[in-house]
Coordinates of C-alpha atoms in Angstrom, one line a residue:
Chain A
E800 CA -20.1 17.5 -256.8
D801 CA -21.7 19.3 -253.8
K802 CA -19.2 20.7 -251.3
V803 CA -18.9 23.0 -248.4
V804 CA -15.5 24.4 -247.6
Q805 CA -14.6 26.2 -244.4
S806 CA -11.5 28.2 -243.7
P807 CA -9.3 28.4 -241.9
L808 CA -9.2 24.9 -240.6
S809 CA -7.7 26.0 -237.3
L810 CA -7.3 29.4 -235.6
V811 CA -5.6 30.5 -232.4
V812 CA -6.3 33.9 -231.0
H813 CA -6.2 35.8 -227.7
E814 CA -9.1 36.9 -225.6
G815 CA -10.5 40.2 -226.9
D816 CA -9.6 39.5 -230.5
T817 CA -12.1 39.5 -233.3
V818 CA -12.3 36.5 -235.6
T819 CA -13.9 35.9 -239.0
L820 CA -14.7 32.4 -240.1
N821 CA -15.4 31.6 -243.7
C822 CA -17.7 29.1 -245.4
S823 CA -18.0 28.7 -249.2
Y824 CA -20.3 26.3 -250.9
E825 CA -21.2 24.7 -254.2
V826 CA -24.5 22.9 -253.9
T827 CA -27.5 22.3 -256.0
N828 CA -30.9 23.3 -254.8
F829 CA -29.6 25.5 -252.0
R830 CA -32.2 26.3 -249.3
S831 CA -30.3 27.7 -246.4
L832 CA -26.9 27.9 -244.7
L833 CA -26.5 27.1 -241.0
W834 CA -23.8 27.7 -238.5
Y835 CA -23.2 25.5 -235.5
K836 CA -20.9 25.5 -232.5
Q837 CA -19.5 22.1 -231.7
E838 CA -18.2 21.8 -228.1
K839 CA -19.2 18.6 -226.5
K840 CA -22.1 16.4 -227.3
A841 CA -23.9 17.9 -230.2
P842 CA -23.5 20.9 -232.4
T843 CA -25.4 23.9 -231.0
F844 CA -27.4 25.8 -233.5
L845 CA -26.2 29.4 -234.0
F846 CA -27.8 30.9 -237.2
M847 CA -29.8 30.0 -240.2
L848 CA -29.3 32.2 -243.3
T849 CA -31.5 32.1 -246.3
S850 CA -31.4 35.7 -247.7
S851 CA -28.3 37.3 -249.0
G852 CA -27.0 40.5 -247.4
I853 CA -29.0 40.3 -244.2
E854 CA -26.9 40.1 -241.1
K855 CA -28.0 38.0 -238.2
K856 CA -26.7 38.9 -234.8
S857 CA -26.7 37.2 -231.4
G858 CA -24.6 38.9 -228.8
R859 CA -21.0 39.0 -230.0
L860 CA -21.7 36.7 -232.9
S861 CA -22.9 37.7 -236.3
S862 CA -23.2 36.1 -239.6
I863 CA -24.1 37.1 -243.2
L864 CA -24.7 35.2 -246.4
D865 CA -23.6 36.2 -249.9
K866 CA -25.5 34.2 -252.4
K867 CA -23.6 35.8 -255.3
E868 CA -20.3 34.7 -253.9
L869 CA -21.7 31.5 -252.5
S870 CA -20.3 32.1 -249.2
S871 CA -21.0 33.1 -245.6
I872 CA -18.9 34.5 -242.8
L873 CA -19.3 34.2 -239.0
N874 CA -17.8 37.0 -236.9
I875 CA -17.0 36.8 -233.3
T876 CA -16.0 40.0 -231.6
A877 CA -14.3 40.4 -228.2
T878 CA -13.6 36.7 -228.1
Q879 CA -13.6 34.8 -224.8
T880 CA -12.1 31.5 -223.8
G881 CA -15.6 30.1 -223.8
D882 CA -15.7 30.7 -227.5
S883 CA -13.2 27.9 -228.1
A884 CA -14.9 25.2 -230.1
I885 CA -15.3 23.9 -233.6
Y886 CA -17.6 26.0 -235.7
L887 CA -19.5 24.1 -238.4
C888 CA -21.1 25.4 -241.5
A889 CA -23.8 23.3 -243.1
V890 CA -25.9 23.8 -246.2
E891 CA -29.5 22.5 -246.4
R892 CA -30.8 21.6 -249.8
D893 CA -34.4 21.6 -251.0
N894 CA -34.5 17.8 -250.7
N895 CA -33.9 18.2 -247.0
D896 CA -30.4 16.8 -246.8
M897 CA -27.4 18.6 -245.5
R898 CA -23.8 19.1 -246.4
F899 CA -21.4 19.9 -243.6
G900 CA -18.1 21.6 -243.9
A901 CA -15.1 20.2 -242.0
G902 CA -15.3 22.9 -239.4
T903 CA -13.0 25.6 -238.1
R904 CA -11.3 24.8 -234.8
L905 CA -11.1 28.0 -232.8
T906 CA -8.9 28.3 -229.8
V907 CA -9.1 31.4 -227.7
K908 CA -6.2 31.8 -225.2
P909 CA -6.4 33.9 -222.0
Chain B
G175 CA -10.7 15.0 -247.6
A176 CA -12.4 12.6 -245.3
V177 CA -15.8 11.4 -246.4
V178 CA -18.7 9.9 -244.5
S179 CA -21.4 8.2 -246.5
Q180 CA -24.9 7.9 -245.1
H181 CA -27.5 5.6 -246.7
P182 CA -30.3 5.9 -247.5
S183 CA -30.7 9.6 -248.1
W184 CA -34.4 9.3 -247.5
V185 CA -36.8 6.5 -246.6
I186 CA -40.6 6.2 -246.2
C187 CA -41.9 3.3 -244.2
K188 CA -45.1 2.1 -242.6
S189 CA -45.8 2.4 -239.0
G190 CA -44.6 -0.7 -237.1
T191 CA -41.8 -1.6 -239.5
S192 CA -38.0 -1.3 -238.8
V193 CA -35.6 0.9 -240.8
K194 CA -31.8 0.6 -240.9
I195 CA -29.6 3.5 -241.6
E196 CA -25.9 3.0 -242.5
C197 CA -23.0 5.4 -241.8
R198 CA -19.7 4.6 -243.4
S199 CA -16.3 6.3 -243.2
L200 CA -15.0 5.9 -246.7
D201 CA -11.3 6.8 -246.4
F202 CA -10.5 6.6 -242.7
Q203 CA -11.0 4.3 -239.8
A204 CA -13.6 5.8 -237.4
T205 CA -13.1 4.7 -233.9
T206 CA -16.1 6.7 -232.8
M207 CA -19.3 7.5 -234.6
F208 CA -22.2 9.7 -233.4
W209 CA -25.8 9.7 -234.2
Y210 CA -28.0 12.8 -234.1
R211 CA -31.6 13.7 -234.7
Q212 CA -32.6 17.0 -236.0
F213 CA -35.4 18.8 -234.3
P214 CA -37.4 21.9 -235.3
K215 CA -35.4 25.1 -235.5
Q216 CA -32.4 23.2 -236.8
S217 CA -31.2 22.0 -233.4
L218 CA -29.4 18.7 -233.4
M219 CA -29.7 16.3 -230.6
L220 CA -27.1 13.7 -229.9
M221 CA -28.7 10.3 -229.6
A222 CA -25.8 8.1 -228.9
T223 CA -22.0 7.6 -229.2
S224 CA -20.8 4.5 -230.9
N225 CA -17.4 3.0 -230.4
E226 CA -16.2 0.2 -232.6
G227 CA -16.5 -3.2 -230.9
S228 CA -18.4 -2.0 -227.8
K229 CA -21.9 -1.1 -226.9
A230 CA -23.2 2.3 -227.8
T231 CA -23.6 5.0 -225.1
Y232 CA -27.1 6.5 -225.3
E233 CA -28.0 9.9 -224.2
Q234 CA -30.6 10.4 -221.5
G235 CA -34.1 10.0 -222.9
V236 CA -33.1 7.9 -225.9
E237 CA -34.6 4.4 -225.9
K238 CA -31.8 2.0 -226.6
D239 CA -34.3 -0.8 -227.5
K240 CA -36.0 1.6 -230.0
F241 CA -32.8 2.9 -231.6
L242 CA -30.4 0.0 -232.0
I243 CA -26.9 1.0 -232.8
N244 CA -24.2 -1.4 -234.1
H245 CA -20.6 -0.3 -234.7
A246 CA -19.4 -3.6 -236.2
S247 CA -16.3 -2.4 -237.9
L248 CA -14.0 0.7 -238.0
T249 CA -15.8 1.9 -241.1
L250 CA -19.4 1.1 -240.4
S251 CA -22.1 2.0 -237.9
T252 CA -25.8 1.3 -238.3
L253 CA -28.8 2.8 -236.6
T254 CA -32.0 0.7 -236.7
V255 CA -35.2 2.4 -235.8
T256 CA -37.4 -0.5 -234.6
S257 CA -41.2 -0.5 -234.8
A258 CA -41.2 2.9 -236.2
H259 CA -44.0 5.3 -235.5
P260 CA -44.9 8.6 -237.1
E261 CA -43.3 10.5 -234.2
D262 CA -40.0 8.9 -235.2
S263 CA -40.2 10.8 -238.5
S264 CA -37.2 13.1 -238.5
F265 CA -33.8 13.8 -240.0
Y266 CA -31.0 11.5 -238.7
I267 CA -27.4 12.4 -239.1
C268 CA -24.2 10.6 -238.3
S269 CA -20.7 11.8 -237.8
A270 CA -17.4 10.1 -237.4
M271 CA -13.9 10.8 -236.2
A272 CA -10.7 8.8 -236.4
D273 CA -9.6 9.6 -232.9
G274 CA -10.1 12.1 -230.1
Y275 CA -7.9 14.7 -231.8
S276 CA -9.4 14.4 -235.3
P277 CA -12.2 16.6 -236.6
L278 CA -15.7 15.3 -236.9
H279 CA -16.9 14.4 -240.4
F280 CA -20.7 14.4 -241.0
G281 CA -22.8 12.3 -243.3
N282 CA -25.4 13.9 -245.4
G283 CA -28.3 12.7 -243.3
T284 CA -31.3 10.5 -243.7
R285 CA -34.8 11.8 -243.9
L286 CA -37.1 9.2 -242.3
T287 CA -40.9 9.5 -242.9
V288 CA -43.1 7.0 -241.1
T289 CA -46.7 6.8 -242.4

């Protein structure tokens, strides 16, 4: 059965800390892995990863895919209170459907 | 873990016809369900928020007469695309949560193609 598992489920840190969020998957016909930030109304797209070992960066956020380990990590450095959100990992399959993980709730305290 | 089932996974229909998409929470009661549409570059747009027993709240720019949402029970919400046109072709995703403190659980999405 296809599944996407994120860990940890919840995380509380202080401003300035660095966090690593994990996403592992077992899906057939993998096409890409996506990371979203869920705050209010709709998940905001962060990264799409298709190739193993190539890091993608956007400011303090970075992510990398490991196809051998069937996993991805999302790193956030120098966290700020505005980073508090639920971070979602989703896997797109060749037939165009998606499998979402349950998300990691990140709370950044001042 | 909580499961949200979305049906159908994909549908092809002719222009002018209506299509119904179902979103079910299988092992929890979902007080709130959300409907999204995926746009290019993987962005998700929230279309509407659906609360059981009340009218859906539509986001600005979403035609409520075009996208009919019914949340008839605590485990089922439906999205009906009425008089579908090719520009309605997209990937539609639902999510559900038990209450305001619960995580969101997403369905697997429905790929709609209007010919």
